[in-house]
Coordinates of C-alpha atoms and ligand atoms in Angstrom, one line a residue:
M1 CA -19.8 -6.3 48.9
E2 CA -17.5 -3.4 49.6
R3 CA -17.1 -1.1 46.5
R4 CA -14.2 1.3 47.0
I5 CA -12.7 3.4 44.3
K6 CA -9.0 2.8 43.5
V7 CA -6.6 4.4 41.1
L8 CA -5.3 1.7 38.7
D9 CA -1.6 0.9 38.6
Q10 CA 0.3 1.9 35.5
A11 CA 0.7 -1.6 34.2
T12 CA -3.1 -2.1 34.2
I13 CA -3.6 1.4 32.6
N14 CA -1.3 0.4 29.8
K15 CA -3.0 -2.9 29.2
I16 CA -6.3 -1.1 28.9
A17 CA -4.8 1.5 26.6
A18 CA -3.4 -1.3 24.5
G19 CA -7.0 -2.4 23.9
E20 CA -7.5 0.8 21.9
V21 CA -4.3 1.1 20.0
V22 CA -3.2 -2.5 19.6
E23 CA -6.0 -4.4 18.0
N24 CA -3.9 -6.9 16.1
P25 CA -0.5 -7.4 14.6
S26 CA -1.2 -5.1 11.7
S27 CA -1.9 -2.2 14.1
V28 CA 1.4 -2.9 15.7
V29 CA 3.1 -2.8 12.3
K30 CA 1.3 0.5 11.5
E31 CA 2.4 2.2 14.8
L32 CA 6.0 1.0 14.5
V33 CA 6.4 2.0 10.8
E34 CA 4.8 5.4 11.5
N35 CA 7.4 5.9 14.2
S36 CA 10.1 5.0 11.7
I37 CA 8.7 7.5 9.2
D38 CA 8.5 10.2 11.9
A39 CA 12.2 9.5 12.7
G40 CA 13.1 10.6 9.2
S41 CA 14.2 7.2 7.9
S42 CA 15.1 6.6 4.3
S43 CA 14.8 2.9 4.5
I44 CA 12.5 0.7 6.6
T45 CA 12.3 -3.1 6.8
V46 CA 9.4 -5.0 8.1
E47 CA 9.7 -8.7 8.9
I48 CA 7.0 -10.9 10.2
R49 CA 6.5 -14.6 10.9
N50 CA 3.2 -16.5 11.1
G51 CA 0.9 -13.5 10.8
G52 CA 3.2 -11.4 13.0
I53 CA 1.8 -13.0 16.2
P54 CA 5.0 -14.8 17.4
Y55 CA 7.4 -12.4 15.8
L56 CA 7.5 -9.1 14.0
R57 CA 10.3 -6.7 13.5
V58 CA 10.6 -3.2 12.2
T59 CA 14.1 -1.8 11.4
D60 CA 14.8 1.8 10.3
D61 CA 17.8 4.1 9.6
G62 CA 16.1 7.1 11.3
I63 CA 17.4 9.4 14.0
G64 CA 17.1 6.8 16.8
I65 CA 16.3 7.5 20.5
V66 CA 18.8 9.3 22.7
S67 CA 19.9 6.7 25.3
Q68 CA 19.0 8.9 28.2
D69 CA 15.4 9.1 27.0
I70 CA 14.8 5.5 26.1
H71 CA 12.9 4.6 29.3
L72 CA 10.6 7.5 28.6
A73 CA 9.7 6.1 25.2
F74 CA 7.7 3.3 27.0
E75 CA 5.8 5.6 29.3
R76 CA 2.3 6.6 28.2
H77 CA 1.9 10.1 27.0
A78 CA 5.6 10.5 26.6
T79 CA 6.5 11.8 23.1
S80 CA 9.1 13.9 21.4
K81 CA 6.5 15.1 18.8
I82 CA 4.4 17.6 20.7
K83 CA 5.1 19.7 23.8
E84 CA 1.9 21.3 24.8
A85 CA -1.9 21.2 24.0
D86 CA -1.5 24.0 21.5
D87 CA 0.7 21.8 19.3
L88 CA -2.4 19.5 18.8
E89 CA -3.7 22.2 16.5
N90 CA -0.7 21.9 14.2
I91 CA 0.4 18.3 13.9
N92 CA 2.9 17.5 11.2
S93 CA 4.0 14.0 12.4
L94 CA 2.1 10.8 12.2
G95 CA 2.4 10.1 15.9
F96 CA 1.8 12.5 18.8
R97 CA -0.2 10.6 21.4
G98 CA 2.9 9.0 22.9
E99 CA 1.1 5.8 23.7
A100 CA 2.0 3.2 21.0
L101 CA 5.2 1.9 22.4
A102 CA 3.9 1.7 25.9
S103 CA 0.7 -0.1 24.7
I104 CA 2.6 -2.6 22.5
A105 CA 5.2 -3.2 25.3
A106 CA 2.4 -3.9 27.8
V107 CA 1.0 -6.8 25.8
S108 CA 4.1 -8.4 24.3
Q109 CA 7.8 -9.3 24.8
M110 CA 9.6 -6.4 23.2
E111 CA 13.2 -5.7 22.4
I112 CA 14.4 -2.3 21.1
I113 CA 17.8 -1.6 19.8
T114 CA 18.5 2.0 19.0
K115 CA 21.3 4.5 18.4
S116 CA 21.1 8.2 17.9
Q117 CA 23.8 10.4 16.5
A118 CA 24.4 11.9 19.9
D119 CA 25.5 8.6 21.4
D120 CA 28.6 6.6 20.8
A121 CA 27.0 3.3 21.4
G122 CA 23.5 1.9 20.9
T123 CA 21.2 0.7 23.6
A124 CA 19.3 -2.6 23.7
L125 CA 16.3 -2.8 26.0
T126 CA 14.1 -5.8 26.7
I127 CA 10.7 -5.4 28.1
E128 CA 8.1 -8.0 29.1
G129 CA 4.5 -7.1 29.8
G130 CA 5.6 -3.5 30.1
K131 CA 8.4 -4.2 32.6
V132 CA 12.0 -3.6 31.7
V133 CA 14.0 -6.8 32.2
S134 CA 17.3 -5.8 30.8
K135 CA 19.2 -2.8 29.4
K136 CA 22.6 -2.9 27.9
S137 CA 25.0 -1.0 25.6
V138 CA 25.5 -2.5 22.1
G139 CA 27.3 -1.7 18.9
C140 CA 24.9 -0.9 16.1
P141 CA 24.3 1.6 13.3
E142 CA 22.2 4.7 13.7
G143 CA 18.5 4.0 13.7
T144 CA 16.1 1.8 15.5
T145 CA 15.0 -1.9 15.5
V146 CA 11.9 -2.9 17.4
V147 CA 11.2 -6.7 17.7
V148 CA 7.8 -7.7 19.1
R149 CA 7.5 -11.3 20.2
N150 CA 4.4 -13.2 21.3
L151 CA 1.9 -10.5 21.0
F152 CA -1.0 -10.8 23.5
Y153 CA 0.8 -13.5 25.4
N154 CA -0.5 -12.0 28.7
T155 CA -4.0 -11.1 27.4
P156 CA -5.5 -14.5 26.3
A157 CA -8.9 -12.9 25.6
R158 CA -7.3 -10.8 22.9
L159 CA -5.2 -13.6 21.5
K160 CA -8.3 -15.7 21.1
Y161 CA -9.9 -13.1 18.8
L162 CA -7.0 -12.9 16.4
K163 CA -7.7 -14.3 12.9
T164 CA -5.7 -17.1 11.3
P165 CA -2.0 -16.2 10.6
S166 CA -2.7 -15.9 6.9
R167 CA -5.5 -13.4 7.4
E168 CA -3.4 -11.4 9.8
T169 CA -0.6 -11.5 7.2
G170 CA -3.1 -10.2 4.7
Q171 CA -3.9 -7.2 6.9
I172 CA -0.2 -6.5 7.5
T173 CA 0.4 -6.5 3.8
E174 CA -2.4 -4.1 3.3
I175 CA -0.9 -1.7 5.8
I176 CA 2.5 -2.0 4.2
N177 CA 1.0 -1.2 0.8
K178 CA -0.5 2.0 2.2
M179 CA 2.8 2.9 3.8
I180 CA 4.7 2.4 0.6
L181 CA 2.2 4.6 -1.2
S182 CA 2.2 7.2 1.5
K183 CA 6.0 7.6 1.2
P184 CA 7.4 6.9 -2.2
D185 CA 10.7 8.5 -1.1
I186 CA 11.3 5.7 1.5
A187 CA 12.7 2.4 0.4
F188 CA 10.6 -0.3 2.1
K189 CA 11.3 -4.0 2.3
Y190 CA 8.8 -6.5 3.5
I191 CA 9.8 -10.1 4.5
N192 CA 7.2 -12.8 5.4
N193 CA 8.4 -16.1 6.8
G194 CA 11.9 -15.5 5.5
K195 CA 10.7 -14.6 2.0
T196 CA 11.1 -11.1 0.6
M197 CA 7.6 -10.1 -0.5
L198 CA 7.9 -6.4 -1.5
V199 CA 10.7 -4.0 -2.2
S200 CA 10.0 -0.4 -3.1
P201 CA 12.7 1.7 -4.7
G202 CA 12.2 4.8 -2.5
D203 CA 13.1 7.0 -5.4
G204 CA 10.2 9.5 -4.8
N205 CA 8.4 8.5 -8.0
L206 CA 4.8 7.6 -7.1
L207 CA 4.2 5.6 -10.3
N208 CA 7.1 3.3 -9.3
A209 CA 5.6 2.8 -5.9
I210 CA 2.2 2.1 -7.4
A211 CA 3.8 -0.4 -9.8
V212 CA 5.4 -2.3 -6.9
I213 CA 2.0 -2.9 -5.3
Y214 CA -0.5 -3.1 -8.2
G215 CA 1.8 -4.2 -11.1
K216 CA 3.2 -2.2 -14.0
D217 CA 0.2 -2.7 -16.2
V218 CA -2.0 -0.5 -14.1
I219 CA 0.1 2.6 -15.0
Q220 CA -1.3 3.0 -18.5
D221 CA -4.9 3.2 -17.0
L222 CA -4.2 6.1 -14.7
V223 CA -5.1 9.7 -14.9
S224 CA -3.0 12.2 -13.2
I225 CA -4.5 14.7 -10.7
D226 CA -2.9 18.0 -9.7
Y227 CA -5.0 20.7 -8.2
N228 CA -4.3 23.6 -5.9
C229 CA -6.6 26.1 -4.3
E230 CA -6.8 28.1 -1.1
L231 CA -8.6 25.4 0.8
F232 CA -6.5 22.3 -0.2
Q233 CA -4.1 20.7 -2.6
M234 CA -4.8 17.4 -4.3
K235 CA -2.3 15.3 -6.2
G236 CA -2.0 11.7 -7.3
Y237 CA -3.6 9.3 -9.7
I238 CA -7.1 8.0 -10.3
G239 CA -8.0 4.9 -12.4
K240 CA -9.9 5.1 -15.7
P241 CA -13.4 3.7 -15.2
G242 CA -12.4 0.5 -16.9
I243 CA -10.2 -0.6 -14.0
S244 CA -12.7 0.0 -11.3
K245 CA -12.7 -2.5 -8.5
P246 CA -15.3 -4.4 -6.5
S247 CA -14.4 -2.7 -3.2
R248 CA -13.2 0.6 -1.8
R249 CA -10.0 -1.2 -0.8
F250 CA -8.4 0.1 -3.9
Q251 CA -9.0 3.7 -3.0
N252 CA -5.9 4.9 -1.2
I253 CA -6.5 8.3 0.4
F254 CA -3.8 10.1 2.2
V255 CA -4.4 13.3 4.0
N256 CA -1.2 15.2 4.9
H257 CA 0.7 12.0 4.2
R258 CA -1.4 10.0 6.6
Y259 CA -3.3 7.1 5.3
V260 CA -6.9 7.6 6.3
K261 CA -10.3 5.9 5.9
S262 CA -12.5 8.7 4.9
H263 CA -15.9 7.8 3.6
A264 CA -16.6 11.4 2.7
I265 CA -13.5 11.7 0.4
S266 CA -14.1 8.2 -0.9
D267 CA -17.7 9.1 -1.7
A268 CA -16.5 12.3 -3.4
I269 CA -14.3 10.2 -5.6
N270 CA -17.1 7.8 -6.4
S271 CA -19.5 10.7 -7.3
A272 CA -17.0 11.9 -9.9
Y273 CA -17.5 8.6 -11.8
K274 CA -21.2 8.6 -11.6
T275 CA -22.6 6.9 -14.8
M276 CA -19.1 5.9 -15.8
V277 CA -18.8 2.8 -13.6
M278 CA -21.3 0.1 -12.8
I279 CA -23.0 -0.2 -9.5
N280 CA -20.9 -1.9 -6.8
K281 CA -17.7 -1.0 -8.6
Y282 CA -15.4 1.5 -7.0
P283 CA -12.8 3.6 -8.8
F284 CA -9.1 3.0 -8.2
A285 CA -7.3 5.9 -6.7
V286 CA -4.1 7.0 -5.0
L287 CA -4.8 10.5 -3.9
Y288 CA -2.9 12.8 -1.7
I289 CA -4.8 15.7 -0.2
Y290 CA -3.1 18.4 1.8
F291 CA -4.7 20.7 4.2
P292 CA -3.1 23.4 6.3
A293 CA -2.3 21.4 9.5
E294 CA -4.5 23.6 11.6
K295 CA -7.5 22.8 9.4
I296 CA -7.7 19.1 10.2
D297 CA -8.3 17.2 13.4
V298 CA -6.4 13.9 13.4
N299 CA -7.1 13.3 17.1
V300 CA -10.5 11.7 16.4
H301 CA -9.6 8.0 16.7
P302 CA -6.8 6.3 18.7
A303 CA -5.4 4.7 15.6
K304 CA -5.7 8.1 13.7
M305 CA -7.3 6.4 10.7
E306 CA -10.2 8.9 10.8
I307 CA -9.9 12.6 10.4
R308 CA -12.1 15.6 10.5
F309 CA -11.5 18.6 8.4
D310 CA -13.0 22.1 8.0
K311 CA -15.5 22.8 5.3
Q312 CA -15.9 19.1 4.6
S313 CA -18.9 19.2 2.3
V314 CA -17.6 22.1 0.1
I315 CA -14.2 20.5 -0.2
C316 CA -15.7 17.1 -1.1
Q317 CA -17.8 18.7 -3.8
M318 CA -14.6 20.4 -5.2
I319 CA -12.8 17.0 -5.1
T320 CA -15.7 15.5 -7.2
V321 CA -15.7 18.3 -9.7
Q322 CA -11.9 18.2 -10.2
I323 CA -11.7 14.5 -10.6
R324 CA -14.6 14.5 -13.0
K325 CA -12.8 17.2 -15.0
A326 CA -9.7 15.2 -15.1
L327 CA -11.6 12.1 -16.2
L328 CA -13.5 13.9 -18.9
N329 CA -10.2 15.4 -20.2
S330 CA -8.9 11.9 -20.6
V331 CA -12.1 10.8 -22.2
T332 CA -10.6 10.2 -25.6
T333 CA -8.6 7.4 -24.1
F334 CA -11.5 5.4 -22.9
K335 CA -15.0 4.6 -24.0
S336 CA -17.8 5.4 -21.7
P337 CA -20.5 2.9 -22.4
N338 CA -23.1 5.3 -21.3
I339 CA -22.2 8.0 -23.8
S340 CA -23.1 5.7 -26.7
N341 CA -26.2 4.5 -24.9
F342 CA -27.3 8.0 -24.4
A343 CA -26.9 8.7 -28.1
K344 CA -29.0 5.7 -28.9
E345 CA -31.6 6.8 -26.5
L346 CA -31.7 10.2 -28.2
K347 CA -32.1 8.7 -31.6
K348 CA -34.9 6.6 -30.4
T349 CA -36.6 9.4 -28.6
Y350 CA -36.4 12.1 -31.2
V351 CA -38.1 10.4 -34.1
P352 CA -38.8 12.8 -36.9
V353 CA -42.4 13.1 -37.8
Q354 CA -43.7 12.4 -41.3
V355 CA -45.6 15.6 -41.5
E356 CA -43.6 18.6 -42.5
K357 CA -41.6 20.1 -39.6
K358 CA -42.9 23.6 -40.3
A359 CA -46.4 22.4 -40.2
I360 CA -45.7 20.7 -36.8
N361 CA -44.1 23.7 -35.4
K362 CA -47.0 25.8 -36.4
K363 CA -49.5 23.4 -34.8
I364 CA -47.4 23.2 -31.7
D365 CA -47.1 26.9 -31.4
N366 CA -50.8 27.0 -31.6
I367 CA -51.1 24.7 -28.7
G368 CA -48.4 26.5 -26.8
L369 CA -45.9 23.6 -26.6
N370 CA -42.4 24.6 -26.4
C371 CA -40.4 22.6 -28.9
I372 CA -37.5 25.0 -29.7
K373 CA -35.1 22.9 -27.7
H374 CA -36.2 19.7 -29.3
E375 CA -36.2 21.1 -32.8
K376 CA -32.5 21.9 -32.2
L377 CA -31.8 18.4 -31.0
E378 CA -33.6 16.9 -33.9
D379 CA -31.5 19.0 -36.3
N380 CA -28.4 17.8 -34.7
I381 CA -29.2 14.1 -34.7
K382 CA -28.8 12.1 -37.8
V383 CA -31.5 9.5 -37.5
S384 CA -30.7 6.2 -39.1
D385 CA -33.2 4.4 -41.2
Q386 CA -34.0 2.0 -38.6
Y387 CA -35.5 4.7 -36.4
K388 CA -37.8 6.2 -39.1
P389 CA -41.4 6.2 -37.9
I390 CA -43.8 3.7 -39.0
Y391 CA -46.8 5.7 -38.1
D392 CA -47.9 9.0 -39.5
Y393 CA -49.2 11.4 -36.8
K394 CA -50.6 14.9 -37.0
I395 CA -50.7 16.9 -33.8
I396 CA -53.9 18.9 -34.1
G397 CA -54.0 20.9 -30.9
Q398 CA -54.9 21.0 -27.2
I399 CA -58.3 21.4 -25.5
F400 CA -59.3 22.4 -22.0
A401 CA -55.5 23.0 -21.3
T402 CA -55.3 19.2 -20.7
Y403 CA -56.0 17.0 -23.7
I404 CA -53.9 16.9 -26.8
I405 CA -55.6 15.9 -30.0
V406 CA -53.6 13.7 -32.5
E407 CA -54.8 12.4 -35.8
E408 CA -53.4 9.3 -37.3
G409 CA -55.0 7.6 -40.4
D410 CA -58.6 7.1 -39.6
K411 CA -58.2 7.6 -35.8
V412 CA -58.1 10.5 -33.4
Y413 CA -56.4 10.3 -30.0
L414 CA -57.3 12.4 -27.0
I415 CA -54.3 12.3 -24.8
D416 CA -54.4 13.3 -21.1
Q417 CA -51.1 15.1 -21.2
H418 CA -50.5 15.0 -17.4
A419 CA -51.1 11.2 -17.2
A420 CA -49.0 10.7 -20.3
H421 CA -46.2 12.7 -18.9
E422 CA -46.2 10.7 -15.7
R423 CA -46.1 7.4 -17.6
L424 CA -43.2 8.6 -19.7
L425 CA -41.2 9.8 -16.7
F426 CA -42.0 6.6 -15.0
E427 CA -40.6 4.5 -17.8
K428 CA -37.5 6.6 -18.2
Y429 CA -36.7 6.7 -14.5
K430 CA -37.4 3.0 -14.2
H431 CA -35.0 2.3 -17.0
M432 CA -32.3 4.6 -15.6
Y433 CA -32.8 2.9 -12.2
K434 CA -32.6 -0.6 -13.6
T435 CA -29.4 0.3 -15.5
S436 CA -28.0 2.3 -12.6
N437 CA -27.9 5.4 -14.8
V438 CA -30.0 7.9 -12.9
N439 CA -28.6 11.4 -13.7
R440 CA -27.9 13.3 -10.6
Q441 CA -27.1 16.8 -9.7
L442 CA -24.9 18.1 -6.9
L443 CA -26.7 20.5 -4.7
V444 CA -24.9 23.7 -4.2
T445 CA -26.2 23.8 -0.6
P446 CA -26.8 20.4 0.8
I447 CA -30.1 19.8 2.4
V448 CA -29.6 18.9 6.1
E449 CA -32.5 17.0 7.5
Q450 CA -33.1 15.5 10.9
L451 CA -34.7 12.1 10.6
P452 CA -36.9 10.2 13.0
G453 CA -34.7 7.4 14.6
Q454 CA -36.3 4.6 12.6
Y455 CA -35.9 6.5 9.3
M456 CA -32.2 6.9 10.1
Q457 CA -31.8 3.1 10.3
I458 CA -33.8 2.6 7.1
Y459 CA -31.5 5.2 5.5
K460 CA -28.4 3.4 6.6
D461 CA -29.7 0.0 5.5
N462 CA -30.6 1.3 2.0
T463 CA -27.9 3.7 1.0
Q464 CA -27.1 1.7 -2.1
L465 CA -30.7 1.6 -3.3
L466 CA -31.0 5.4 -2.6
E467 CA -27.9 6.0 -4.7
R468 CA -29.4 4.0 -7.5
L469 CA -32.5 6.2 -7.3
G470 CA -30.2 9.2 -7.6
F471 CA -30.0 10.3 -4.0
Y472 CA -26.7 10.6 -2.3
A473 CA -26.7 11.7 1.4
E474 CA -24.3 11.4 4.2
E475 CA -24.6 11.1 7.9
F476 CA -24.3 14.4 9.6
G477 CA -24.4 13.9 13.3
I478 CA -27.0 12.0 15.3
N479 CA -30.1 11.1 13.3
T480 CA -29.3 13.8 10.7
V481 CA -28.4 13.4 7.1
S482 CA -27.0 15.9 4.6
I483 CA -28.6 15.3 1.2
R484 CA -25.9 16.2 -1.4
E485 CA -27.0 14.8 -4.7
V486 CA -30.5 14.3 -6.1
P487 CA -32.0 13.0 -9.3
V488 CA -31.7 15.8 -11.9
F489 CA -35.4 16.0 -12.8
V490 CA -36.9 16.4 -9.3
H491 CA -38.0 19.9 -8.5
N492 CA -36.1 21.6 -5.8
D493 CA -39.0 22.2 -3.5
K494 CA -39.9 18.5 -3.7
I495 CA -36.5 17.0 -2.8
K496 CA -37.0 16.8 0.9
S497 CA -40.5 15.4 0.8
L498 CA -39.5 12.8 -1.9
F499 CA -36.5 11.7 0.2
L500 CA -38.8 11.2 3.2
D501 CA -41.5 9.5 1.1
I502 CA -38.9 7.0 -0.1
L503 CA -37.7 6.2 3.4
D504 CA -41.4 5.9 4.4
I505 CA -42.1 3.4 1.6
L506 CA -39.0 1.4 2.5
L507 CA -40.0 1.4 6.2
N508 CA -43.6 0.5 5.7
D509 CA -43.8 -1.6 2.6
K510 CA -40.5 -3.4 2.2
T511 CA -41.4 -6.2 4.5
V512 CA -44.9 -6.6 3.0
D513 CA -44.4 -6.2 -0.7
A514 CA -42.1 -7.7 -3.2
D515 CA -39.1 -5.6 -4.3
D516 CA -40.7 -4.8 -7.6
L517 CA -43.8 -3.3 -6.0
V518 CA -41.7 -1.2 -3.6
E519 CA -39.7 0.1 -6.6
K520 CA -42.9 0.9 -8.5
K521 CA -44.2 2.9 -5.5
I522 CA -41.0 4.8 -5.2
I523 CA -40.7 5.6 -8.8
T524 CA -44.3 6.7 -9.0
K525 CA -43.6 9.1 -6.1
A526 CA -40.5 10.4 -7.8
C527 CA -42.5 11.1 -11.0
K528 CA -45.0 13.0 -9.0
A529 CA -42.2 15.1 -7.7
A530 CA -40.9 15.7 -11.2
I531 CA -44.1 17.0 -12.7
K532 CA -45.1 20.6 -12.3
A533 CA -48.7 21.6 -12.9
N534 CA -47.8 23.4 -16.1
D535 CA -45.3 20.9 -17.5
K536 CA -46.1 20.3 -21.2
L537 CA -45.4 17.4 -23.4
N538 CA -43.3 18.3 -26.5
S539 CA -43.9 17.0 -30.0
A540 CA -41.1 14.4 -29.7
E541 CA -42.5 13.1 -26.5
I542 CA -46.0 12.8 -27.9
I543 CA -44.7 10.8 -30.8
E544 CA -42.6 8.7 -28.5
L545 CA -45.5 8.0 -26.3
L546 CA -47.8 7.0 -29.1
N547 CA -45.2 4.8 -30.7
K548 CA -44.5 3.1 -27.4
I549 CA -48.1 2.4 -26.7
R550 CA -48.6 1.2 -30.2
S551 CA -45.8 -1.3 -29.9
S552 CA -47.0 -2.3 -26.5
K553 CA -43.7 -1.1 -24.9
I554 CA -45.6 0.8 -22.3
P555 CA -49.2 0.4 -21.0
P556 CA -51.7 3.0 -22.1
T557 CA -52.3 4.1 -18.4
C558 CA -50.6 6.3 -16.0
P559 CA -48.7 4.5 -13.2
H560 CA -51.8 4.9 -11.0
G561 CA -53.9 3.1 -13.6
R562 CA -55.8 6.0 -15.2
P563 CA -56.0 5.9 -19.0
I564 CA -53.5 8.0 -20.9
L565 CA -55.5 8.2 -24.1
I566 CA -58.9 7.7 -25.6
E567 CA -59.1 6.5 -29.2
I568 CA -62.0 7.6 -31.4
T569 CA -62.2 6.1 -34.9
K570 CA -63.5 8.0 -37.9
Y571 CA -66.2 5.3 -38.1
E572 CA -67.4 6.1 -34.6
L573 CA -67.6 9.8 -35.5
E574 CA -69.4 9.2 -38.7
K575 CA -71.9 7.1 -36.8
K576 CA -72.5 9.8 -34.3
F577 CA -73.0 12.3 -37.1
K578 CA -75.3 9.9 -38.7
R579 CA -73.2 9.9 -41.9
I580 CA -73.4 6.1 -41.7
Q581 CA -76.0 3.9 -40.2
Ligands
ADP1 P1 4.4 8.9 19.5 O1 4.8 8.3 18.2 O2 3.0 9.2 19.5 O3 5.3 10.0 20.0 P2 5.2 6.3 20.5 O4 4.8 5.6 21.8 O5 4.9 5.7 19.3 O6 4.5 7.7 20.6 O7 6.7 6.6 20.6 C1 7.2 7.4 21.7 C2 8.5 8.1 21.4 O8 9.5 7.2 21.1 C3 8.4 8.9 20.1 O9 7.9 10.2 20.4 C4 9.8 9.0 19.6 O10 10.5 10.0 20.3 C5 10.4 7.7 20.1 N1 10.5 6.7 19.0 C6 9.6 5.6 18.9 N2 10.0 4.9 17.8 C7 11.1 5.5 17.3 C8 11.9 5.2 16.1 N3 11.7 4.2 15.3 N4 12.9 6.1 15.9 C9 13.2 7.2 16.7 N5 12.4 7.4 17.8 C10 11.4 6.6 18.1
MG2 MG1 4.1 6.5 17.4

């Protein structure tokens, strides 16, 4: 077969381009409304029928298209918004690629009626499959109406992949919601199958725009955000933790007035709520972020939904910090369930000892345990009767820099302090993991790590589990992740190896072992990374440990199965000393 190379004709080129820009009716609505916004409109009407497939219309009162230029509007790469490549560095309009109208016209029957201030009369143009079939002068007000009929009528393959009209309608509604939020100063009207669905006041008040979409009730659960620094500005509203939603769909992020899907920013918002919302819940947000135009790249994706911006990880950390601050400032107006849990945990943990505090401190000083911090905590916590100890322990000292000796009644315990510490950490971490409350810390400098290909896939498949374990990382190029948050208690020099160990366990054991066993392996590894050779148990921890073992709340072994303590009774000693027979 002869294979010669040919340049495609314009109509074919436009159809191919339509594949990128025009995915479905909602992407048509998005492009047309963006054009109306760029035209400086103060009111925009969107009307659709049956999911927008047979009919959709966008009417605006913007500047219109000069009649001489109208044929150009349907040529690819013809735009009034930029003039040269340098302008790409400084984009202030929503459109700039000059391909939407050409692409939409190539796959539909389109009619455009427009009038600019410079023209006495308006122009009506009909185009089918990209070809102009009629052009005439008409009387009309200033502005533009675009009607798109029978979308994909000449590309049956695309038509086949459209969803049902009601699902396409859902997606259009979603786009219109975002547009209303992106421009509270524009009055929008949305009509579906002849019924008016939404009307926004266009009075510039964001709360009114939010109320149109999410209802008035939501307003009382919002926290205002207003932050300015050299790198960026941030304004808008975030939801109190109580109104968190089951998906990210309720996070509306606008960068320089453009609605974007930015996982990085969305994750930065989520991080601010850590420990305040349950797992699988996402905070509500309507956030506007402004960067100097030259600091962002909006030319990443044909639909311009994704963006890149300079200093992404630093800025995201700042976003997290500022949102967290705003949330904590409004803390009196909501109850964080974890704060009260935390207080309970403290009460349980720091049980006062029956022996006199002074005596304990002296003993502890003798054995070199640092209890100053905990003494302070004990002083600050009023322990209710129900947490008073049952048991009466005396900490005697430490031998061989390893074993702690505790006396209780007619028993003596030798505790392997390293094994005990590991068990305690294991129980605490497991509890935090199970209740999705692992405390994390933001790394000042994220750890960027290149992963073997298989690990990258395992990482992607398990991001939620890793988050529950206290790790938050994001993709950072091919097979590379940037680790940004880690469990608080893991030592800095062990973070990287623990992260890789976890991926390793997930890769090798997940298919073989039950989830519980995999979790146990991971948590055991994490505890190893938490213990330093010279970490010491403090008095409160010793008491907690003994009480828990006594009440069978934890097994008397370290997670690897070595015993934590050896019990010697007075009777056994007396026998050894031949005091009794
Ligand atoms: P872009 O928006 O990227 O410039 P489009 O193909 O969407 O490309 O539009 C081409 C041109 O048509 C725009 O640059 C603009 O000059 C003009 N145009 C499109 N829609 C409108 C409108 N609603 N009002 C005024 N001018 C419009
Ligand atoms: Mg456009």
